[in-house]
PDB file of C-alpha atoms and ligand atoms in Angstrom:
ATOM      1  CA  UNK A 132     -23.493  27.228  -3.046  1.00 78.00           C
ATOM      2  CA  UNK A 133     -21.717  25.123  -0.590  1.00 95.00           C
ATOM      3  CA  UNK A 134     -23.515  22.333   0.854  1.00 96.00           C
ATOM      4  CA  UNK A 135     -23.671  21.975   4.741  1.00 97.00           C
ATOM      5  CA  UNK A 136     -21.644  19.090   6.518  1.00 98.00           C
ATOM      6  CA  UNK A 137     -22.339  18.269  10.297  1.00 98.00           C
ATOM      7  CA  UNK A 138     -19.975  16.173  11.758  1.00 98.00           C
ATOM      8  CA  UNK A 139     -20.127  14.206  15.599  1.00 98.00           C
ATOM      9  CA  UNK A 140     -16.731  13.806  17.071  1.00 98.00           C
ATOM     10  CA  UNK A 141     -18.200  11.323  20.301  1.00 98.00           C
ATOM     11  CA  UNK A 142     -14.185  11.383  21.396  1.00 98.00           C
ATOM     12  CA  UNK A 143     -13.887   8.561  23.748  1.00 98.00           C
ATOM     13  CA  UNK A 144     -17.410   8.788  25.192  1.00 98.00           C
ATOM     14  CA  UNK A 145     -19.805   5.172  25.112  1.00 96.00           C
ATOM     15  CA  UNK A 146     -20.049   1.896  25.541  1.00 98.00           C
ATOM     16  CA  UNK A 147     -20.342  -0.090  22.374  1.00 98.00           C
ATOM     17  CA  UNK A 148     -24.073  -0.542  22.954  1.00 98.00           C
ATOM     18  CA  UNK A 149     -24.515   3.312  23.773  1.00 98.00           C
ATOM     19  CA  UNK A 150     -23.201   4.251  20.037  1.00 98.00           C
ATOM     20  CA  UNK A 151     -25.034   1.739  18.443  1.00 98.00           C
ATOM     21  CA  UNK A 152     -28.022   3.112  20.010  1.00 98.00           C
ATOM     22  CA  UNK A 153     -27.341   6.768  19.367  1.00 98.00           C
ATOM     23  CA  UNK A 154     -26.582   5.741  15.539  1.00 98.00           C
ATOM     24  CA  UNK A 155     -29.916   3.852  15.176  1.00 97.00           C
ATOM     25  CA  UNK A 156     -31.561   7.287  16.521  1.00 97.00           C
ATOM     26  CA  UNK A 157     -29.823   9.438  14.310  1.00 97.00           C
ATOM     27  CA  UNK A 158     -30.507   7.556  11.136  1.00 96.00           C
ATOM     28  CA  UNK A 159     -34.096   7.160  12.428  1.00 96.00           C
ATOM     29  CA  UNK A 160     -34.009  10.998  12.637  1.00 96.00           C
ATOM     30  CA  UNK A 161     -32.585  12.477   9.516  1.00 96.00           C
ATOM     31  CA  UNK A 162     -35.282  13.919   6.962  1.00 93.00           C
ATOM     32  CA  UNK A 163     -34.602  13.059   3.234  1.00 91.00           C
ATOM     33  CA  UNK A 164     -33.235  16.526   2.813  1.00 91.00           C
ATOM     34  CA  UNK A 165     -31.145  16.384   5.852  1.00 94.00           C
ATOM     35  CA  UNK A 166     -27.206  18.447   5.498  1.00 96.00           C
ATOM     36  CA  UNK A 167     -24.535  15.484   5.422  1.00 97.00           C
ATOM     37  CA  UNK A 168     -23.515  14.096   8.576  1.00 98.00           C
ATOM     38  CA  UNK A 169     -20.842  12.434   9.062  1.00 98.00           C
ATOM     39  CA  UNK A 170     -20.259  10.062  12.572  1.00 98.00           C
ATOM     40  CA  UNK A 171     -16.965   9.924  14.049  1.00 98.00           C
ATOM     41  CA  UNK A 172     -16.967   7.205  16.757  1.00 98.00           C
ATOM     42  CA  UNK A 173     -13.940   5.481  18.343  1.00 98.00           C
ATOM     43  CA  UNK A 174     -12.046   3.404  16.634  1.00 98.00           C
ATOM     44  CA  UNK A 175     -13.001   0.433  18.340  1.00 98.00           C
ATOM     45  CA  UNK A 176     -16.934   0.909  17.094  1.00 98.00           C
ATOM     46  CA  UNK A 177     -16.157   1.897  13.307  1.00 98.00           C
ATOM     47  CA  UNK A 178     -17.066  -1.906  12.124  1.00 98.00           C
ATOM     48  CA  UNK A 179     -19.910  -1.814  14.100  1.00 98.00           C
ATOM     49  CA  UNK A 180     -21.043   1.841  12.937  1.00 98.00           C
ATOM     50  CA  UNK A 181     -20.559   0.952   9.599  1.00 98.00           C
ATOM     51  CA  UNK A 182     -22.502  -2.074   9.736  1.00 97.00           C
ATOM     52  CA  UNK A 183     -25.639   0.155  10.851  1.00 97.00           C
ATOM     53  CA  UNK A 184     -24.994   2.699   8.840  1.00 96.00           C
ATOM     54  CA  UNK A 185     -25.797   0.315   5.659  1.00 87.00           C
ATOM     55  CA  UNK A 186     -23.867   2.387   3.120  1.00 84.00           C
ATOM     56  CA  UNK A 187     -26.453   5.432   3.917  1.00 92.00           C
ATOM     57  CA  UNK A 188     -26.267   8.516   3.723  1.00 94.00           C
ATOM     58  CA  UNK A 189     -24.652   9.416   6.302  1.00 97.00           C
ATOM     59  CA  UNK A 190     -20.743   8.523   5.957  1.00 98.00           C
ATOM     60  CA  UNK A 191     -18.170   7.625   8.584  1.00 98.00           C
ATOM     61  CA  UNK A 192     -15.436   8.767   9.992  1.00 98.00           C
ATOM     62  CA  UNK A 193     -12.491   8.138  12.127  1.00 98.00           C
ATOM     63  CA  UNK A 194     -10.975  10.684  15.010  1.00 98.00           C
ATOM     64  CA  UNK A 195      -7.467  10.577  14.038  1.00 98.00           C
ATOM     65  CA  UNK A 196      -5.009   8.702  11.821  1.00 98.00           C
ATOM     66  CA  UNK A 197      -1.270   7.605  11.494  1.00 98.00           C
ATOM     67  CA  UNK A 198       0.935   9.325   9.364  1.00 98.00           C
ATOM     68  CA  UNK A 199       2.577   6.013   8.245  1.00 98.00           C
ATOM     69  CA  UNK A 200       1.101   3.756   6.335  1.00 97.00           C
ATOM     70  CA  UNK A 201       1.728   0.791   8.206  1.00 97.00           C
ATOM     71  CA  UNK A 202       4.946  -0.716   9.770  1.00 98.00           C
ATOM     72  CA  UNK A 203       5.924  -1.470  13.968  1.00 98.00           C
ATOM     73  CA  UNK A 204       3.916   1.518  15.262  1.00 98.00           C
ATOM     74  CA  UNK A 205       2.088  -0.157  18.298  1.00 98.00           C
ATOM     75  CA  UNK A 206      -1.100   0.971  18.505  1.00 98.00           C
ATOM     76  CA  UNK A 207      -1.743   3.436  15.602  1.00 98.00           C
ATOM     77  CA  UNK A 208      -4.609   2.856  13.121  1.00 98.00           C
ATOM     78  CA  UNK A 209      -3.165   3.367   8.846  1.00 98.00           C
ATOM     79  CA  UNK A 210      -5.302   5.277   6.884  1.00 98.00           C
ATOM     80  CA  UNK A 211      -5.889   1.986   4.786  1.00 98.00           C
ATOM     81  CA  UNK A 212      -7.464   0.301   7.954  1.00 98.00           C
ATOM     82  CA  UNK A 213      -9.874   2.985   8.107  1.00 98.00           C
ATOM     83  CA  UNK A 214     -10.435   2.914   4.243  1.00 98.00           C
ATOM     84  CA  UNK A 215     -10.870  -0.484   4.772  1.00 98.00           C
ATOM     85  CA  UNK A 216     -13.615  -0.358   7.665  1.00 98.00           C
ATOM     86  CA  UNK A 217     -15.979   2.408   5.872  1.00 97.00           C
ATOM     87  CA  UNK A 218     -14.633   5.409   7.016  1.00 98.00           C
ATOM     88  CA  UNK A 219     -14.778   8.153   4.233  1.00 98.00           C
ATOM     89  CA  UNK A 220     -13.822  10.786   6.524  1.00 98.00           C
ATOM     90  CA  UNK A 221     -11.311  11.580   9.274  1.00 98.00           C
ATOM     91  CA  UNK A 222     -10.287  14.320  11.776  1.00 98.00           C
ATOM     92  CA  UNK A 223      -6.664  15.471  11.542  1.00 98.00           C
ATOM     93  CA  UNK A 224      -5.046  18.018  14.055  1.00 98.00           C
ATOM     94  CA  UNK A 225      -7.698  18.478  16.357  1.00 98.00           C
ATOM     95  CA  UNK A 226      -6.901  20.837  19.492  1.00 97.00           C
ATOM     96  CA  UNK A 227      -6.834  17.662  22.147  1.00 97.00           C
ATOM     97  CA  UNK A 228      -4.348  15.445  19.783  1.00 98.00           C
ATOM     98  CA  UNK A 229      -2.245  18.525  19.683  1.00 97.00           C
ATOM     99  CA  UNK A 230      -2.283  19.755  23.054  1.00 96.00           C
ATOM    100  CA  UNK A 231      -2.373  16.690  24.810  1.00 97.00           C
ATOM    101  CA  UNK A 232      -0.326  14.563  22.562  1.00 97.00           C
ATOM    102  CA  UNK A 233       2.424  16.897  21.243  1.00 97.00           C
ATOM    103  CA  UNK A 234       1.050  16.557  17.717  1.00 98.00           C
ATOM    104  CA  UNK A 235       2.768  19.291  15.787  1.00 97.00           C
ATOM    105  CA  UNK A 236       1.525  21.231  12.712  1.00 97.00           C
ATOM    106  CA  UNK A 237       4.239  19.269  10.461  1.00 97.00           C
ATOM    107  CA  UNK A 238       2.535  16.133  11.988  1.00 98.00           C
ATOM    108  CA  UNK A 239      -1.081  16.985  11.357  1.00 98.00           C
ATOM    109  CA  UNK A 240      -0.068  17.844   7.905  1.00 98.00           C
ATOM    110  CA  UNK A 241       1.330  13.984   7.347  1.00 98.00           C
ATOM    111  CA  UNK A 242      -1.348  12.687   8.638  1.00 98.00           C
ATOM    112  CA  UNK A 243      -3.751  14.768   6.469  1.00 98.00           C
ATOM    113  CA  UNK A 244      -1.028  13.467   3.349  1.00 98.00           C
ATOM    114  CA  UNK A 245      -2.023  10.011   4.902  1.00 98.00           C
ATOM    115  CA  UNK A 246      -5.390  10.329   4.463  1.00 98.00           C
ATOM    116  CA  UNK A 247      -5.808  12.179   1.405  1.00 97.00           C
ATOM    117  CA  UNK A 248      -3.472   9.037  -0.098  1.00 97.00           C
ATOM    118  CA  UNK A 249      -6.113   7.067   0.753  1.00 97.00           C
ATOM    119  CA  UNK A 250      -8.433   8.625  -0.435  1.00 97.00           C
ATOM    120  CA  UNK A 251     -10.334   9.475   2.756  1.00 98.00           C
ATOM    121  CA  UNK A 252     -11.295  13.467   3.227  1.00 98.00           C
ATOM    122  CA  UNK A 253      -9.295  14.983   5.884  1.00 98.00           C
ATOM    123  CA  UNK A 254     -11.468  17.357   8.533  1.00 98.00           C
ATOM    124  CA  UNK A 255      -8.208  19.820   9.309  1.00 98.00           C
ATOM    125  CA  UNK A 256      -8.910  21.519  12.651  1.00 98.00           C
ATOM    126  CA  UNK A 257      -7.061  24.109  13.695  1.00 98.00           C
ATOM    127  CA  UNK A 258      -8.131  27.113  15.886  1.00 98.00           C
ATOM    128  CA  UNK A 259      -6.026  29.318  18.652  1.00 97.00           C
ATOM    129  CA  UNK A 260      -5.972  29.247  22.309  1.00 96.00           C
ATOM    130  CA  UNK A 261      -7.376  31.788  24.556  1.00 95.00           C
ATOM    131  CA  UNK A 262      -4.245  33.194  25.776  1.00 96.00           C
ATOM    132  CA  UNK A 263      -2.945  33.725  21.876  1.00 97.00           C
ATOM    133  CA  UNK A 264      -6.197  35.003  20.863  1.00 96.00           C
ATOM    134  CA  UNK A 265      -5.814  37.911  24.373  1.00 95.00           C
ATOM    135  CA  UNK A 266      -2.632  38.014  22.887  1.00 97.00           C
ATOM    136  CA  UNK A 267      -3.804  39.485  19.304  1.00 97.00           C
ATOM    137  CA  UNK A 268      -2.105  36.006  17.755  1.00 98.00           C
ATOM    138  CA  UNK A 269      -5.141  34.506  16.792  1.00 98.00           C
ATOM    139  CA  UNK A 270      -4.513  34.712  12.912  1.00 98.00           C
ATOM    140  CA  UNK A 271      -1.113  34.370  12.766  1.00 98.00           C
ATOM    141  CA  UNK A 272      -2.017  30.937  14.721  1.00 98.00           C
ATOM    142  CA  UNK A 273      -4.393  29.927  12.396  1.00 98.00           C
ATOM    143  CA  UNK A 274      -2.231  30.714   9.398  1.00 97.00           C
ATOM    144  CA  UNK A 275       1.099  28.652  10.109  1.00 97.00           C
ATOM    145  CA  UNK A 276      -1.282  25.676  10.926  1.00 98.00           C
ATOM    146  CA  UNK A 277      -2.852  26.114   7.802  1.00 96.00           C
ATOM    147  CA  UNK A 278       0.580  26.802   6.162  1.00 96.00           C
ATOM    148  CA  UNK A 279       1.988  23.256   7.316  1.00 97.00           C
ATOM    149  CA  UNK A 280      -0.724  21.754   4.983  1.00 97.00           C
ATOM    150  CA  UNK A 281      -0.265  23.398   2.241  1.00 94.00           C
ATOM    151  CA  UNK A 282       3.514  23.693   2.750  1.00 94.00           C
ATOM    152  CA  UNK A 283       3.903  19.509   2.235  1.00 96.00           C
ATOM    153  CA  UNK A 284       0.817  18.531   0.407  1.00 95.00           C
ATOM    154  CA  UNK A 285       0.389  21.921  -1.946  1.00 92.00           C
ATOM    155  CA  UNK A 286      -2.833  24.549  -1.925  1.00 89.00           C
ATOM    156  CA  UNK A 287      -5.173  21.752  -4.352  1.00 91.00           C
ATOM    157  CA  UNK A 288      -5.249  19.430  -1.374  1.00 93.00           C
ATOM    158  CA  UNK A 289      -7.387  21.584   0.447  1.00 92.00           C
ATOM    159  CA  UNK A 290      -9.629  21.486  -2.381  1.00 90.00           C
ATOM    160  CA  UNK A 291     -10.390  17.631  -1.225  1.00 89.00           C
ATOM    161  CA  UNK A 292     -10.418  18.137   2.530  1.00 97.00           C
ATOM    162  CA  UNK A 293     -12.847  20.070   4.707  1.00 98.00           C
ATOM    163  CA  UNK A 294     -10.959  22.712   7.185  1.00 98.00           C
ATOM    164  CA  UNK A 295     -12.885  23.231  10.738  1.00 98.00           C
ATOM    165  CA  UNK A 296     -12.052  26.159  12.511  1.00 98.00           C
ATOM    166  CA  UNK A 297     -12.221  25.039  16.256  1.00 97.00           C
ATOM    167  CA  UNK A 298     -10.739  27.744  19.060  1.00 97.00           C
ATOM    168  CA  UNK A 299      -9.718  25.755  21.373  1.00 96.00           C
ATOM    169  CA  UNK A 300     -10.973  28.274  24.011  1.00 95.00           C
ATOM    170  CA  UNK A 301     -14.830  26.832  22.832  1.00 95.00           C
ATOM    171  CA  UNK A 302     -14.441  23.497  22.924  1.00 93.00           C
ATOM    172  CA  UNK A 303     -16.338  22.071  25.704  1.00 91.00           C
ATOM    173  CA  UNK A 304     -15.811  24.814  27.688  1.00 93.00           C
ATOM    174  CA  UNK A 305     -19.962  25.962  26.952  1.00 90.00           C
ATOM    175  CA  UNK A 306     -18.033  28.969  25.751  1.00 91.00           C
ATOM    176  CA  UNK A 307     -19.518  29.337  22.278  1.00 92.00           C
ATOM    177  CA  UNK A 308     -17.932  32.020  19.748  1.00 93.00           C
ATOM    178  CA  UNK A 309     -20.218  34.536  18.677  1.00 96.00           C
ATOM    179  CA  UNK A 310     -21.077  34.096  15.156  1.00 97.00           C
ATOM    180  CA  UNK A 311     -19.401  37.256  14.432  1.00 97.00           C
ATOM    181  CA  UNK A 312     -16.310  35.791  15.677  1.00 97.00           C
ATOM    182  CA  UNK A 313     -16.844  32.988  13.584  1.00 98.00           C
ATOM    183  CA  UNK A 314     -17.378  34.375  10.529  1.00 98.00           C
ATOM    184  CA  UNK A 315     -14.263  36.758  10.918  1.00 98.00           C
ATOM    185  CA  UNK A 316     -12.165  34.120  11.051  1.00 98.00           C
ATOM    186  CA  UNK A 317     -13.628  31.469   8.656  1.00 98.00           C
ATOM    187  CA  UNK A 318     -13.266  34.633   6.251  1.00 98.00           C
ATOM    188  CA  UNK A 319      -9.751  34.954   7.025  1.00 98.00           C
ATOM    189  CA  UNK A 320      -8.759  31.069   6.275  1.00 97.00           C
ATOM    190  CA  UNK A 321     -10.969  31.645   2.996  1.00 97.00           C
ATOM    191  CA  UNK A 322      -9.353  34.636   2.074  1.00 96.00           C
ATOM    192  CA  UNK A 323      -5.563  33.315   2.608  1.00 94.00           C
ATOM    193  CA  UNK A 324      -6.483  30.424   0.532  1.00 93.00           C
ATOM    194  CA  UNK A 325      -7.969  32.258  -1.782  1.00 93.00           C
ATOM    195  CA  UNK A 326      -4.355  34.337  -2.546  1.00 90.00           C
ATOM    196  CA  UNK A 327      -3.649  30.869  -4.001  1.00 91.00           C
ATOM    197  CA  UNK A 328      -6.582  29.513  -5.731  1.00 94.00           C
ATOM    198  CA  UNK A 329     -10.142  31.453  -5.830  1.00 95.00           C
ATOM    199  CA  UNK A 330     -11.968  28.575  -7.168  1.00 95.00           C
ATOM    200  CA  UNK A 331     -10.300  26.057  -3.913  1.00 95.00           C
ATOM    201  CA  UNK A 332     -11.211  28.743  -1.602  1.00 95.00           C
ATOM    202  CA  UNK A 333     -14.658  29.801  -2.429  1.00 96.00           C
ATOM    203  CA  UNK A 334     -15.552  25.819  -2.593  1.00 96.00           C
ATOM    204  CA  UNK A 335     -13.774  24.588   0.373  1.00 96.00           C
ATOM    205  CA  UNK A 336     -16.048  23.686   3.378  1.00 97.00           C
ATOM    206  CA  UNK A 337     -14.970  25.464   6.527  1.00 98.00           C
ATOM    207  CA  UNK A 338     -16.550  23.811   9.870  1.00 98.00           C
ATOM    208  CA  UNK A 339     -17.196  25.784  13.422  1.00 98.00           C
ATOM    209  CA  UNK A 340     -16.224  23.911  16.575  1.00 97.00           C
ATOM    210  CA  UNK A 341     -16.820  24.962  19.477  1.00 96.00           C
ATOM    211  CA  UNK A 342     -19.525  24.112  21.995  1.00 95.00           C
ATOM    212  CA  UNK A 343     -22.002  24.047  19.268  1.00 97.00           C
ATOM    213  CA  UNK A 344     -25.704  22.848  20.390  1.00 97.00           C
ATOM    214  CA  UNK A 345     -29.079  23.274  18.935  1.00 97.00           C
ATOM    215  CA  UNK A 346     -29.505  26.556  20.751  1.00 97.00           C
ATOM    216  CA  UNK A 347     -26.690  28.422  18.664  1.00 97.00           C
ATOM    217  CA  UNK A 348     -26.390  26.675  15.711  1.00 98.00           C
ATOM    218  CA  UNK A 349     -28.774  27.907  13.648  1.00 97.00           C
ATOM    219  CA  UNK A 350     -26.970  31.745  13.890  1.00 97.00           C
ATOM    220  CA  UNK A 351     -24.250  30.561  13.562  1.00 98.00           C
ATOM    221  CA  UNK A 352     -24.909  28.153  10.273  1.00 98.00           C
ATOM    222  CA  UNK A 353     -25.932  31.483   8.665  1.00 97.00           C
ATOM    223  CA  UNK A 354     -23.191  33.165   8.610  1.00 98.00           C
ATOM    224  CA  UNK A 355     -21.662  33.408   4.813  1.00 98.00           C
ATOM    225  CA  UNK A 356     -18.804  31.618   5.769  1.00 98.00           C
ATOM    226  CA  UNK A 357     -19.777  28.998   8.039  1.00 98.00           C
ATOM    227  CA  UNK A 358     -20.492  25.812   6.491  1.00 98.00           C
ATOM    228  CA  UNK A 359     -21.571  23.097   9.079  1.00 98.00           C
ATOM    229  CA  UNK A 360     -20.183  22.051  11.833  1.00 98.00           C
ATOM    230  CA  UNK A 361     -17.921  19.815  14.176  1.00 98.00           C
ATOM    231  CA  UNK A 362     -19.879  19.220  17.059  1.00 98.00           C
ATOM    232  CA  UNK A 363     -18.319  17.210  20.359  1.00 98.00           C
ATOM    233  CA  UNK A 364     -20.594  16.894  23.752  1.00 97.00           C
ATOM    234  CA  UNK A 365     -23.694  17.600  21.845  1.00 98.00           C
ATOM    235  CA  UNK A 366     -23.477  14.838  19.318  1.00 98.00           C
ATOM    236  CA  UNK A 367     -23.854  12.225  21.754  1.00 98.00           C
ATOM    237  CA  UNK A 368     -27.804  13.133  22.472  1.00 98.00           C
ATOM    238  CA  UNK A 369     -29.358  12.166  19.372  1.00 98.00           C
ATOM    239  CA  UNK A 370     -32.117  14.790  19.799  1.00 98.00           C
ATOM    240  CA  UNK A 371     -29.845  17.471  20.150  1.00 98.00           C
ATOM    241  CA  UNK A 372     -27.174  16.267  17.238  1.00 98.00           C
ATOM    242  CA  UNK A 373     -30.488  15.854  14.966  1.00 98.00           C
ATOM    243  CA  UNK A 374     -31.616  19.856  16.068  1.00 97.00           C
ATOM    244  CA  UNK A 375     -28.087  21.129  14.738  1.00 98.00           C
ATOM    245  CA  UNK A 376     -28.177  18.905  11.495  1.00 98.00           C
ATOM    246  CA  UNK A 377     -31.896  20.346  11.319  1.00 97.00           C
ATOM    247  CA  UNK A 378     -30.764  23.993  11.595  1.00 97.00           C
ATOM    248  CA  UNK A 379     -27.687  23.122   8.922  1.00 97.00           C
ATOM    249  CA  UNK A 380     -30.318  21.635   6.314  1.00 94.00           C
ATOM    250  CA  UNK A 381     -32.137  25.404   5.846  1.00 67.00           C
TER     251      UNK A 381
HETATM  252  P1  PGA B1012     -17.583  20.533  21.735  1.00 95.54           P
HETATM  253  O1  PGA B1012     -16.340  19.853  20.981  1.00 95.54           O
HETATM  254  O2  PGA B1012     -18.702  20.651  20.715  1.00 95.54           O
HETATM  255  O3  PGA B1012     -17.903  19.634  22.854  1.00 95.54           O
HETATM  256  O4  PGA B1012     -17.122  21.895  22.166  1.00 95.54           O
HETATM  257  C1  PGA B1012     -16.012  20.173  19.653  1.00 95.54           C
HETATM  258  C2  PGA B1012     -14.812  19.362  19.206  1.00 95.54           C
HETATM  259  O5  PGA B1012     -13.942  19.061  20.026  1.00 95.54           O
HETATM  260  O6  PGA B1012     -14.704  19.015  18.023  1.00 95.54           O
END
């Protein structure tokens, strides 16, 4: 059995006083036998967060990462700064760093190298866009981004990380995929793993992203394959965040 992970990817949303609010809320929220969460503020508020979050249970992490480890790279963030202010977690190759900052699959998959060297537990999005999924491209997408990863850092990496499957046609959009959708496609990154190493695949958490709120997340929590969530817009209302965690805890 494969225990639940929530995670709140704020983006750049908040004023420093707004996140410390919204992280006193959740904490004050979270039942004993709560799924784990796991915050992902800027990187500006990480001290902060991790301050309030008092070595808790629920961990922190960071939105991105450089793929260097540290050098004359103006304004990137080393995966031993983010070791170094609490983070456990971060988000690699998610669908805005990509599209909107050219980040390539052989980049993601450095940066998830960066972490993992670390120690910190890359979140590896990846996900299609709408015109490749009308296309019929959807899993051949899916695959090569997947393929970059284990192409440099080898199949048993995975087995460290958590993989979030996020089409990029959901996020924000209020366009939610069905939990049929969902499912068929968390299947299919299972499954390709899986070719490789059965016991990786079946323990690997695999995230939905995608306009998740309290009002789908239950359906689409139970499906076999789905194991948690990324959640963006709705994990900056601390009701609504605490409603999905709710409905990933059983
Ligand atoms: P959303 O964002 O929940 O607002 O769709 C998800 C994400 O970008 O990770």
């Amino acid at each position: 059995m494969r225990a639940k992970i929530v995670a709140g990817n704020w983006k750049m949303h908040g004023t420093r006083a707004e996140s410390a609010t919204l992280i006193d809320a959740i904490i004050a929220g979270l039942r004993a036998d709560s799924a784990q969460c796991v915050l992902c503020p800027p990187f500006v508020y990480l001290s902060d967060a991790w301050r309030l979050l008092r070595g808790g249970s629920v961990a922190l992490g960071a939105q991105d990462v450089c793929a260097e480890t540290h050098g004359a790279f103006t304004g990137e963030v080393s995966a031993a700064m983010l070791k170094d202010v609490g983070c456990q977690y971060v988000l690699v190759g998610h669908s805005e760093r990509r599209a909107l900052y050219g980040e390539d699959s052989l980049l993601v998959a450095r940066k998830f190298a960066a972490a993992l060297s670390r120690g910190l537990t890359p979140i590896l999005c990846v996900g299609e866009q709408l015109a490749e999924r009308e296309a019929g491209r959807t899993r051949e997408v899916v695959a090569s981004q997947l393929d970059a990863v284990t192409g440099l850092c080898g199949v048993p990496a995975l087995g460290t990380a958590v993989i979030a499957y996020e089409p990029v046609w959901a996020i924000g959009t209020g366009r939610t995929a069905t939990p049929g959708q969902a499912q068929d496609m968390h299947e299919f990154i299972r499954q390709r793993m899986a070719g490789q190493d059965a016991k990786i695949a079946a323990d690997v958490r695999i995230l939905y992203g995608g306009s998740v709120k309290a009002g789908n997340a239950r359906e689409l929590f139970a499906m076999p394959d789905v194991d948690g969530g990324l959640i963006g817009g709705a994990s900056l209302k601390a009701d609504e965040f605490l409603s999905i965690v709710a409905a990933a805890s059983g």
